[in-house]
Structures are given as C-alpha cells and as structure tokens.
Coordinates of C-alpha atoms and ligand atoms in Angstrom, one line a residue:
M1 CA -76.3 -25.0 -10.1
S2 CA -73.9 -26.1 -7.7
F3 CA -73.8 -28.2 -4.4
H4 CA -71.0 -26.0 -2.5
F5 CA -74.1 -25.4 0.2
Y6 CA -74.1 -29.0 1.1
H7 CA -70.6 -28.7 2.9
G8 CA -68.6 -30.9 0.5
K9 CA -71.3 -33.5 0.2
R10 CA -73.3 -33.8 -2.6
Y11 CA -76.7 -33.9 -0.9
R12 CA -78.0 -32.1 2.6
T13 CA -77.3 -34.6 5.0
F14 CA -79.1 -34.6 8.5
N15 CA -76.0 -34.5 10.6
T16 CA -74.9 -31.4 8.6
Y17 CA -78.4 -29.7 9.4
L18 CA -78.2 -30.5 12.9
K19 CA -75.1 -28.7 13.1
E20 CA -76.0 -25.9 11.0
T21 CA -78.9 -25.7 13.6
F22 CA -77.4 -26.3 17.1
G23 CA -73.8 -26.0 16.2
C24 CA -73.1 -29.5 17.5
R25 CA -74.1 -33.1 16.7
V26 CA -77.5 -33.9 18.1
H27 CA -78.5 -37.6 18.7
K28 CA -81.9 -39.1 18.3
V29 CA -83.3 -41.1 21.0
S30 CA -85.9 -43.5 19.3
L31 CA -89.3 -44.0 21.6
D32 CA -92.1 -46.5 21.6
A33 CA -94.8 -44.2 23.7
G34 CA -97.3 -47.4 23.5
F35 CA -99.4 -45.9 20.8
T36 CA -101.2 -48.1 18.1
C37 CA -102.1 -47.4 14.4
P38 CA -105.5 -46.9 12.8
N39 CA -104.4 -49.2 10.1
R40 CA -104.1 -52.2 12.7
D41 CA -107.0 -51.6 15.1
G42 CA -109.6 -51.6 12.3
T43 CA -110.4 -47.9 12.3
C44 CA -109.3 -47.6 8.8
G45 CA -107.8 -51.2 8.3
T46 CA -106.4 -54.3 9.7
G47 CA -103.2 -56.2 9.6
G48 CA -101.2 -53.1 8.9
C49 CA -98.9 -52.2 6.1
I50 CA -97.8 -55.5 4.5
Y51 CA -94.2 -54.6 5.5
C52 CA -95.0 -53.5 8.8
S53 CA -92.9 -54.9 11.9
N54 CA -92.7 -52.5 14.8
K55 CA -90.2 -55.0 16.6
G56 CA -88.3 -54.8 13.5
F57 CA -88.4 -50.8 13.2
S58 CA -87.9 -49.9 16.8
Y59 CA -85.4 -51.1 19.6
N60 CA -87.9 -50.3 22.5
T61 CA -90.8 -52.2 21.0
R62 CA -88.4 -55.3 20.8
K63 CA -87.6 -54.4 24.4
G64 CA -91.1 -54.7 25.6
V65 CA -91.8 -51.1 25.5
P66 CA -90.2 -49.7 28.9
P67 CA -91.9 -46.7 30.5
L68 CA -91.1 -43.6 28.6
T69 CA -88.9 -41.8 31.1
E70 CA -86.9 -45.1 31.2
Q71 CA -86.6 -45.3 27.7
L72 CA -85.3 -41.5 27.4
K73 CA -82.8 -41.7 30.4
Q74 CA -81.4 -45.1 29.0
G75 CA -81.0 -43.6 25.3
I76 CA -79.7 -40.3 26.8
D77 CA -77.0 -42.2 29.0
Y78 CA -76.3 -44.5 26.1
M79 CA -75.7 -41.8 23.6
H80 CA -73.7 -39.7 26.1
R81 CA -71.5 -42.7 26.8
R82 CA -70.9 -43.8 23.2
F83 CA -70.8 -40.3 21.3
H84 CA -70.0 -37.9 24.2
A85 CA -73.5 -36.5 23.1
S86 CA -75.1 -33.6 25.2
K87 CA -77.9 -32.6 22.9
F88 CA -80.7 -35.0 22.0
I89 CA -84.0 -35.6 19.9
A90 CA -87.0 -37.3 21.3
Y91 CA -88.2 -39.4 18.4
F92 CA -91.7 -40.9 18.9
Q93 CA -91.0 -43.5 16.3
A94 CA -93.4 -46.7 17.0
Y95 CA -96.7 -46.7 15.3
S96 CA -98.5 -43.7 14.8
S97 CA -97.5 -41.4 17.5
T98 CA -100.3 -38.7 16.9
Y99 CA -102.9 -41.5 17.3
A100 CA -104.7 -40.9 20.9
P101 CA -106.7 -38.4 22.4
L102 CA -105.3 -34.8 22.5
N103 CA -105.0 -35.0 26.2
H104 CA -102.9 -38.0 26.3
L105 CA -100.7 -36.8 23.4
K106 CA -99.8 -33.8 25.3
K107 CA -99.0 -35.9 28.5
T108 CA -97.0 -38.0 26.7
Y109 CA -95.0 -35.2 24.7
D110 CA -94.7 -33.4 28.0
T111 CA -92.6 -36.1 29.4
I112 CA -89.7 -34.7 27.4
R113 CA -89.8 -31.3 29.4
S114 CA -87.9 -33.4 32.3
F115 CA -84.8 -33.8 30.3
P116 CA -83.4 -30.4 29.6
E117 CA -81.0 -32.0 27.4
I118 CA -83.5 -32.7 24.7
V119 CA -83.7 -30.0 22.1
G120 CA -86.0 -31.6 19.5
L121 CA -89.5 -33.3 19.2
F122 CA -89.8 -35.4 16.2
I123 CA -93.0 -37.3 15.5
S124 CA -93.7 -40.1 13.4
T125 CA -97.4 -40.5 12.0
R126 CA -99.7 -41.0 9.4
P127 CA -101.3 -38.6 6.8
D128 CA -104.8 -39.6 8.3
C129 CA -103.7 -38.9 11.9
L130 CA -102.7 -35.2 11.6
S131 CA -106.1 -33.1 12.5
E132 CA -105.9 -29.5 13.1
A133 CA -106.3 -30.1 16.7
V134 CA -103.2 -32.2 16.6
L135 CA -101.3 -29.9 14.6
D136 CA -102.2 -26.9 17.0
L137 CA -101.1 -28.9 19.6
I138 CA -97.6 -29.7 18.0
E139 CA -97.4 -26.1 17.3
T140 CA -97.3 -25.4 21.0
Y141 CA -93.7 -27.0 21.4
R142 CA -92.0 -25.0 18.6
E143 CA -91.0 -22.2 20.9
D144 CA -88.9 -25.0 22.9
Y145 CA -88.0 -27.5 20.5
L146 CA -86.9 -28.2 17.0
I147 CA -90.0 -29.8 15.6
W148 CA -90.4 -32.4 12.7
I149 CA -93.4 -34.6 11.7
E150 CA -92.2 -37.7 10.1
L151 CA -95.0 -38.7 7.5
G152 CA -95.7 -42.1 5.8
L153 CA -96.1 -41.7 1.9
Q154 CA -93.9 -44.6 0.6
S155 CA -95.1 -44.1 -2.8
A156 CA -97.0 -41.5 -4.9
S157 CA -99.1 -44.2 -6.3
D158 CA -102.4 -44.9 -5.2
D159 CA -102.1 -48.5 -6.7
T160 CA -99.0 -49.1 -4.7
L161 CA -100.7 -47.7 -1.5
R162 CA -103.7 -50.2 -2.1
R163 CA -101.0 -53.0 -2.6
I164 CA -99.2 -52.4 0.5
N165 CA -102.4 -51.8 2.4
R166 CA -101.5 -48.2 3.6
G167 CA -105.1 -47.4 4.3
H168 CA -104.8 -43.8 2.9
T169 CA -104.1 -42.4 -0.4
V170 CA -101.8 -40.0 -2.1
A171 CA -104.4 -37.2 -1.6
D172 CA -104.3 -37.7 2.1
F173 CA -100.7 -37.1 2.2
I174 CA -100.7 -34.0 0.1
D175 CA -103.5 -32.5 2.3
A176 CA -101.8 -33.5 5.5
A177 CA -98.3 -32.2 4.3
T178 CA -100.0 -28.9 3.1
R179 CA -101.7 -28.2 6.4
A180 CA -98.7 -28.9 8.4
A181 CA -96.8 -26.4 6.1
R182 CA -99.4 -23.9 6.8
H183 CA -98.6 -24.4 10.6
E184 CA -95.1 -23.8 9.6
L185 CA -94.3 -27.5 10.9
P186 CA -91.6 -29.2 8.6
V187 CA -92.5 -32.7 7.2
C188 CA -90.2 -35.4 6.6
A189 CA -91.7 -37.9 3.8
H190 CA -91.0 -41.4 4.3
V191 CA -90.2 -43.3 0.9
I192 CA -89.8 -47.0 0.0
L193 CA -87.7 -47.6 -2.9
G194 CA -87.7 -51.0 -4.6
L195 CA -91.4 -52.5 -4.6
P196 CA -91.1 -55.1 -7.2
W197 CA -94.2 -53.8 -9.2
E198 CA -93.0 -50.2 -9.5
T199 CA -91.3 -49.0 -12.4
K200 CA -88.5 -46.4 -12.3
R201 CA -90.7 -43.9 -13.8
E202 CA -93.4 -44.4 -10.7
I203 CA -90.6 -44.3 -8.4
L204 CA -89.3 -41.1 -10.0
K205 CA -93.0 -39.9 -9.8
T206 CA -92.7 -39.8 -5.9
A207 CA -89.7 -37.7 -6.2
E208 CA -91.2 -35.3 -8.3
L209 CA -94.2 -35.0 -6.0
L210 CA -92.1 -34.2 -3.2
A211 CA -90.4 -31.4 -5.1
R212 CA -93.8 -29.8 -6.0
L213 CA -94.8 -29.8 -2.5
R214 CA -91.4 -28.7 -1.7
A215 CA -90.9 -31.1 1.0
P216 CA -88.7 -29.8 3.8
G217 CA -87.4 -33.5 4.3
V218 CA -87.1 -37.1 3.0
K219 CA -86.2 -40.5 4.3
I220 CA -85.6 -43.0 1.7
H221 CA -85.0 -46.8 2.4
A222 CA -85.1 -49.9 0.2
L223 CA -87.9 -52.4 0.5
H224 CA -86.5 -55.1 2.7
I225 CA -88.7 -57.8 4.0
L226 CA -89.1 -58.3 7.9
K227 CA -90.0 -61.7 9.8
N228 CA -93.7 -62.0 10.8
T229 CA -95.0 -59.7 8.1
R230 CA -97.5 -60.1 5.3
L231 CA -94.7 -59.3 2.9
A232 CA -92.6 -62.1 4.3
S233 CA -95.6 -64.6 3.8
E234 CA -96.0 -63.3 0.4
Y235 CA -92.4 -63.8 -0.3
A236 CA -92.0 -67.2 1.0
A237 CA -95.2 -68.2 -1.1
R238 CA -93.9 -66.5 -4.1
P239 CA -90.5 -64.9 -4.0
F240 CA -90.0 -61.8 -6.4
A241 CA -87.3 -59.7 -7.2
L242 CA -85.5 -57.4 -4.5
L243 CA -83.1 -54.7 -5.6
E244 CA -79.3 -55.2 -5.4
M245 CA -77.4 -52.8 -3.2
Q246 CA -75.9 -51.0 -6.7
Q247 CA -79.6 -51.0 -8.1
Y248 CA -80.6 -49.2 -4.9
A249 CA -77.7 -46.9 -5.2
A250 CA -78.3 -45.8 -8.4
L251 CA -82.1 -45.2 -7.8
V252 CA -81.2 -43.1 -4.8
C253 CA -79.5 -40.9 -6.9
D254 CA -82.1 -40.7 -9.5
F255 CA -84.5 -39.8 -6.7
L256 CA -82.0 -37.4 -4.8
E257 CA -81.4 -35.4 -8.2
R258 CA -85.2 -34.8 -8.2
V259 CA -86.1 -33.6 -4.6
P260 CA -85.7 -30.2 -3.6
P261 CA -82.2 -28.7 -3.2
E262 CA -82.9 -27.5 0.3
A263 CA -84.7 -30.7 1.6
V264 CA -82.9 -32.5 4.7
V265 CA -82.1 -36.1 3.7
Q266 CA -82.8 -37.6 7.1
R267 CA -82.0 -41.0 5.8
L268 CA -80.9 -43.1 2.9
A269 CA -80.5 -46.6 4.7
V270 CA -81.9 -48.0 7.6
D271 CA -80.3 -50.0 10.6
V272 CA -82.1 -53.5 10.4
P273 CA -81.6 -55.9 13.2
K274 CA -80.0 -59.1 11.7
N275 CA -82.5 -61.6 13.4
E276 CA -85.7 -59.7 12.2
L277 CA -84.5 -59.7 8.4
V278 CA -85.6 -62.2 5.8
E279 CA -84.0 -60.3 2.7
P280 CA -82.0 -58.7 1.1
Q281 CA -79.1 -59.3 3.3
W282 CA -77.2 -56.4 1.9
C283 CA -79.3 -54.1 4.0
L284 CA -77.2 -55.2 6.9
R285 CA -74.4 -53.5 5.3
K286 CA -75.6 -49.6 6.0
Q287 CA -72.1 -48.3 5.6
E288 CA -71.3 -50.0 2.6
T289 CA -74.8 -48.8 1.0
M290 CA -74.1 -45.4 2.0
V291 CA -70.5 -45.3 0.3
A292 CA -72.2 -47.0 -2.7
I293 CA -74.8 -44.1 -3.0
E294 CA -71.9 -41.4 -2.7
A295 CA -69.7 -43.1 -5.1
E296 CA -72.8 -43.2 -7.7
L297 CA -73.3 -39.4 -7.0
E298 CA -69.6 -39.0 -7.7
R299 CA -69.4 -41.0 -10.6
R300 CA -72.3 -39.0 -12.4
N301 CA -70.9 -35.7 -11.0
S302 CA -74.4 -35.0 -9.8
F303 CA -76.2 -33.6 -6.7
Q304 CA -79.4 -33.4 -5.0
G305 CA -81.8 -31.2 -6.7
R306 CA -80.1 -31.0 -9.8
L307 CA -83.3 -31.7 -11.8
S308 CA -85.6 -30.6 -9.4
R309 CA -86.3 -27.3 -10.9
D310 CA -87.5 -29.0 -14.1
T311 CA -90.4 -30.8 -12.2
S312 CA -91.7 -27.9 -10.1
Ligands
LIG1 S1 -98.9 -46.9 9.4 FE1 -97.0 -47.6 10.2 S2 -97.5 -48.6 12.4 FE2 -99.4 -48.6 11.0 S3 -99.4 -50.6 10.1 FE3 -98.6 -48.8 8.7 S4 -96.2 -49.1 9.0 FE4 -97.3 -50.1 10.8

C-alpha cells in the first residue's frame, strides 16, 4: 500500500479534497443560526457535554449571534479580502444545527441560496437529531451543494459518553451514520483524543469503529478545557493529566493509521480563542501541532489507513 493518492501528504487533507472537488481552494464560513441543543434544554439532558462552550467553539456566538445573512456576508467578505477566496462553504456549526422544526430548518438553510458564491452546505449536529425527515430535507440540497453532516461521536466507549454527558450512545451514532449513508449523505465524525481515563486501546477502538463504518470523514482534536464549562470546574477542583503536544501527535498518528484510507481528514487541531482556554496552552499553537503530527508520520514512515484493512 502507498500514499501517492494523498498528493505528497501522508493523510487525505481537507484542502486537497476540496481542490479535487472544485479545482480551487474553498473556505468555510462558520455560522451560528440560533439553534439550541437537546442536551441543554432538558429534552435528553441538561447542562450539555462537560466540555461544551459554544462561545469557545464559534466566533459568531462570541459576537452575540448577528443575523444569518450578516454572518454570511461578513464571513464571505473577510475570506475574500484575506485569501482572495471566491467559493465558500456555509458551515452551520453552533449547537445542534438540525434541532428545530422542519420548516424552520428549511428556511434557515435556504438563506444560503441568496449567496451564489456558496458551493457547500455543512451541518453539524448530534446523532439523536437526524430523523429520516431531516435526512430527506438535507438530501434536497445535494443537487446544488456539496453536503457534509458533521456528527459528534467523541468516543466509541459508552462509558466515556456517559462521563462526558453526551446524552447518546455509540449505537445512536452508528444508527445515524448508517442511515445518513443510505441517503448518500457523507458523515464526518468528531472525535476527542486525550480524555484522561481513556487508554490508548480504548482510543484506537474509536478509530476501528470508524474503519468498520467506512466513515467518509473525521475531525480530531485534543481534549482542551474551556472556561465556564463543567470540565473547567472539575479540573479546578481536581486537576488531571492532559496530553502534551508530542503525545497528542503520536496518538493522532496511531488513529490515522487505522481510519479508512479514503476518509477526508477535516481537522487535526482546533483554533482555540486564547481568552477562552484554560489548558493545555499548547493548543494555541495550531501550526506547530500540525508540524509535529506530520513529523511523527514521517518518522514512522507511515500514513493514513496503513492499518485500517486489518480492522475491517
Ligand atoms: S451536543 Fe454540542 S451543543 Fe450540545 S451540549 Fe454537546 S457539545 Fe454542546
């Protein structure tokens, strides 16, 4: 097996995938459409996931949620000025972006139709917010847009999902991802590495699950603690070990070796706002983290999917 199809990289980067699809760079505009989350409003839980801070996750949430058209216009203008970008993806990022009545969802997603520069519709949500009716609705945009559903998994351990208060099970994720695949809607699984009680073996089980499901995409990040979260209170009361950058880089490589070779790796490190971060501080050094991951793959002479056949 070789990695020549990654265009010289040792994993299938998101930018490469977008260039293959559109022939040019495409930039994401992250949106907060004012949705909430069933794990916050009491429908399936309260308090949310222990690490959840939408202020930490989303620029437009920090800005006080301007009207959607304004968010799109400002995001497009900014990317155009900064990167000379001409094509964009509307990324419904904040909270659970399928958690609303169908007519409201349609009206919200339809906002992007007024922006001809938008070529993609990415929707971030939870496994328990993907009914057949929602999938049918999302499918109607496929003719005009590149569609991805970004689906929170975080870990393939039900024990971990309970401890981080996800309010859904691994089986719920498998069910949602399988049904999305039936609708030919690609799913990008979100995963957290470095939960202090998870062993390397448990972490790799998450990669192996994604390999079994032939997950089309994955987003990975290191556990980091944001202010005003339950995790921040737990950490203040009883500090626990967090990964160092090099440990994270090694784990990412172990993980990538096991995910499907064709999966699009949409993220390996997050942009964390400095004033929202508690620890670890190295999460602010995104570029250095990316370099450490690539150096580790190089050192091993390894690449994405090298071991995934063994687990499928
Ligand atoms: S599912 Fe997402 S929005 Fe809801 S509590 Fe968890 S992290 Fe926050």
